[in-house]
């Protein structure tokens, strides 16, 4: 089964939403922990999610799609 461009863009947008949710979750977690080392771990993971989201946006645009602007409703 092969995927067309619309299917690929939809899948990438799902991954983009997940990345944005992860960024928000890790950023929020970093705000509420007392441990500086754990805060740094969460901040690093949030940055990883930000980078992944940017890469996904680039690929979506390259395929002619429109990247989602926000995370999922459940995130």
XYZ file of N, CA, C and O in Angstrom:
300
model
N 0.836 -1.175 0.000
C 0.000 0.000 0.000
C 0.886 1.245 0.000
O 1.753 1.407 0.847
N 0.681 2.102 -0.963
C 1.472 3.331 -1.017
C 0.633 4.510 -0.528
O -0.592 4.517 -0.653
N 1.337 5.468 0.042
C 0.660 6.653 0.563
C 0.796 7.790 -0.442
O 1.848 7.963 -1.042
N -0.258 8.573 -0.586
C -0.159 9.751 -1.434
C 0.316 10.934 -0.592
O 0.461 10.830 0.626
N 0.555 12.067 -1.251
C 1.083 13.234 -0.538
C 0.170 13.680 0.601
O 0.644 14.052 1.665
N -1.127 13.642 0.385
C -2.063 14.083 1.412
C -1.976 13.192 2.654
O -2.047 13.677 3.785
N -1.829 11.889 2.429
C -1.682 10.951 3.553
C -0.392 11.222 4.317
O -0.369 11.189 5.550
N 0.677 11.482 3.576
C 1.967 11.750 4.215
C 1.890 13.039 5.021
O 2.336 13.091 6.175
N 1.305 14.090 4.439
C 1.167 15.368 5.148
C 0.312 15.186 6.400
O 0.641 15.718 7.466
N -0.759 14.422 6.296
C -1.620 14.179 7.458
C -0.850 13.457 8.560
O -0.961 13.808 9.742
N -0.055 12.468 8.194
C 0.746 11.740 9.175
C 1.790 12.647 9.806
O 1.984 12.640 11.028
N 2.461 13.461 8.986
C 3.453 14.395 9.521
C 2.796 15.422 10.443
O 3.373 15.799 11.466
N 1.589 15.860 10.100
C 0.884 16.794 10.968
C 0.498 16.141 12.295
O 0.530 16.795 13.337
N 0.155 14.870 12.274
C -0.108 14.153 13.530
C 1.157 14.133 14.399
O 1.095 14.367 15.607
N 2.275 13.847 13.769
C 3.551 13.844 14.496
C 3.903 15.243 14.995
O 4.432 15.402 16.101
N 3.581 16.259 14.202
C 3.821 17.638 14.605
C 3.012 17.977 15.853
O 3.540 18.562 16.803
N 1.738 17.590 15.868
C 0.903 17.828 17.051
C 1.493 17.143 18.283
O 1.540 17.732 19.367
N 1.940 15.922 18.103
C 2.535 15.180 19.209
C 3.803 15.872 19.711
O 4.021 15.983 20.924
N 4.613 16.368 18.791
C 5.834 17.084 19.181
C 5.508 18.364 19.942
O 6.153 18.684 20.944
N 4.505 19.091 19.472
C 4.115 20.326 20.160
C 3.542 20.026 21.545
O 3.818 20.743 22.510
N 2.763 18.949 21.652
C 2.248 18.528 22.962
C 3.399 18.167 23.893
O 3.398 18.528 25.071
N 4.390 17.448 23.366
C 5.552 17.067 24.170
C 6.319 18.277 24.649
O 6.716 18.354 25.822
N 6.517 19.241 23.772
C 7.217 20.467 24.157
C 6.494 21.161 25.303
O 7.109 21.531 26.313
N 5.195 21.315 25.159
C 4.402 21.964 26.204
C 4.468 21.179 27.512
O 4.673 21.749 28.585
N 4.331 19.871 27.422
C 4.365 19.038 28.616
C 5.697 19.091 29.342
O 5.756 19.235 30.565
N 6.781 18.999 28.582
C 8.106 19.058 29.206
C 8.404 20.446 29.761
O 8.991 20.577 30.836
N 7.993 21.500 29.031
C 8.181 22.858 29.556
C 7.423 23.038 30.871
O 7.953 23.597 31.833
N 6.177 22.577 30.902
C 5.389 22.695 32.134
C 5.991 21.874 33.259
O 6.019 22.325 34.411
N 6.470 20.699 32.951
C 7.093 19.860 33.976
C 8.325 20.538 34.553
O 8.553 20.497 35.763
N 9.105 21.176 33.694
C 10.314 21.859 34.160
C 9.981 22.983 35.143
O 10.763 23.260 36.056
N 8.828 23.600 34.978
C 8.428 24.706 35.858
C 8.100 24.244 37.269
O 8.191 25.026 38.210
N 7.686 22.987 37.410
C 7.129 22.544 38.682
C 7.967 21.528 39.443
O 7.496 20.962 40.417
N 9.185 21.297 39.020
C 10.045 20.375 39.770
C 11.043 21.182 40.597
O 11.448 22.279 40.213
N 11.413 20.637 41.722
C 12.364 21.309 42.600
C 13.815 20.995 42.240
O 14.694 21.811 42.462
N 14.044 19.846 41.687
C 15.398 19.397 41.369
C 15.958 20.126 40.140
O 15.394 20.019 39.043
N 17.064 20.845 40.305
C 17.667 21.520 39.150
C 18.078 20.547 38.038
O 17.933 20.857 36.863
N 18.574 19.379 38.415
C 19.000 18.427 37.384
C 17.801 17.881 36.612
O 17.856 17.723 35.390
N 16.711 17.613 37.300
C 15.502 17.141 36.633
C 14.891 18.257 35.783
O 14.414 18.013 34.667
N 14.949 19.481 36.281
C 14.460 20.630 35.512
C 15.223 20.722 34.186
O 14.632 20.963 33.131
N 16.533 20.499 34.238
C 17.346 20.552 33.024
C 16.989 19.419 32.058
O 16.936 19.626 30.847
N 16.736 18.237 32.601
C 16.318 17.112 31.752
C 15.039 17.470 31.008
O 14.927 17.281 29.794
N 14.055 18.007 31.730
C 12.791 18.381 31.099
C 12.994 19.499 30.071
O 12.399 19.477 28.993
N 13.821 20.479 30.400
C 14.087 21.577 29.467
C 14.767 21.054 28.199
O 14.442 21.491 27.082
N 15.676 20.115 28.355
C 16.345 19.515 27.191
C 15.353 18.756 26.319
O 15.412 18.822 25.086
N 14.455 18.007 26.941
C 13.456 17.252 26.174
C 12.511 18.206 25.441
O 12.118 17.944 24.309
N 12.148 19.318 26.089
C 11.295 20.312 25.432
C 12.001 20.863 24.197
O 11.381 21.022 23.135
N 13.295 21.127 24.313
C 14.067 21.628 23.176
C 14.125 20.591 22.055
O 14.008 20.937 20.880
N 14.285 19.325 22.421
C 14.267 18.258 21.410
C 12.943 18.252 20.661
O 12.904 18.099 19.432
N 11.848 18.403 21.391
C 10.520 18.434 20.765
C 10.373 19.646 19.851
O 9.790 19.545 18.767
N 10.907 20.800 20.279
C 10.864 22.012 19.446
C 11.603 21.787 18.124
O 11.108 22.150 17.055
N 12.778 21.190 18.213
C 13.570 20.912 17.004
C 12.831 19.937 16.079
O 12.808 20.132 14.857
N 12.268 18.900 16.662
C 11.534 17.919 15.856
C 10.340 18.579 15.172
O 10.081 18.326 13.986
N 9.628 19.424 15.898
C 8.476 20.115 15.323
C 8.904 20.995 14.151
O 8.228 21.039 13.114
N 10.018 21.676 14.285
C 10.489 22.539 13.201
C 10.868 21.715 11.969
O 10.558 22.098 10.840
N 11.508 20.581 12.181
C 11.845 19.699 11.066
C 10.587 19.186 10.378
O 10.519 19.117 9.142
N 9.588 18.832 11.173
C 8.330 18.356 10.604
C 7.635 19.456 9.811
O 7.119 19.204 8.716
N 7.615 20.674 10.350
C 7.016 21.803 9.617
C 7.697 21.979 8.258
O 7.034 22.183 7.239
N 9.017 21.902 8.251
C 9.773 22.061 7.007
C 9.370 21.002 5.987
O 9.160 21.312 4.802
N 9.253 19.772 6.435
C 8.878 18.681 5.524
C 7.444 18.839 5.023
O 7.165 18.565 3.852
N 6.551 19.262 5.890
C 5.147 19.456 5.494
C 5.054 20.517 4.407
O 4.384 20.331 3.385
N 5.742 21.634 4.611
C 5.733 22.714 3.626
C 6.370 22.244 2.317
O 5.869 22.545 1.220
N 7.462 21.487 2.411
C 8.135 20.981 1.212
C 7.219 20.086 0.384
O 7.332 20.027 -0.838
N 6.278 19.426 1.054
C 5.323 18.563 0.356
C 4.081 19.321 -0.106
O 3.154 18.738 -0.644
N 4.079 20.632 0.140
C 2.944 21.442 -0.291
C 1.803 21.500 0.698
O 0.719 21.973 0.375
N 2.053 21.023 1.919
C 1.001 21.016 2.936
C 1.061 22.233 3.833
O 1.961 23.073 3.719
N 0.081 22.321 4.704
C 0.011 23.416 5.674
C 0.189 22.818 7.068
O -0.621 22.000 7.503
N 1.253 23.220 7.777
C 1.478 22.685 9.128
C 0.393 23.138 10.099
O -0.083 24.274 10.018
N 0.015 22.242 11.004
C -0.909 22.588 12.071
C -0.270 23.647 12.943
O 0.945 23.665 13.138
N -1.088 24.516 13.495
C -0.584 25.622 14.313
C -0.480 25.284 15.795
O 0.305 25.873 16.511
N -1.276 24.361 16.279
C -1.273 24.045 17.709
C -1.190 22.564 17.944
O -1.254 21.759 17.015
N -1.047 22.213 19.216
C -1.020 20.804 19.594
C -2.417 20.215 19.543
O -3.373 20.858 19.112
N -2.526 19.013 20.003
C -3.828 18.360 20.018
C -4.675 18.878 21.169
O -4.166 19.463 22.116
N -5.948 18.642 21.110
C -6.837 19.045 22.199
C -6.546 18.316 23.472
O -6.692 18.865 24.567
N -6.086 17.076 23.364
C -5.800 16.297 24.562
C -4.463 16.662 25.185
O -4.199 16.365 26.339
N -3.581 17.297 24.408
C -2.261 17.653 24.894
C -2.320 18.831 25.793
O -1.637 19.079 26.703
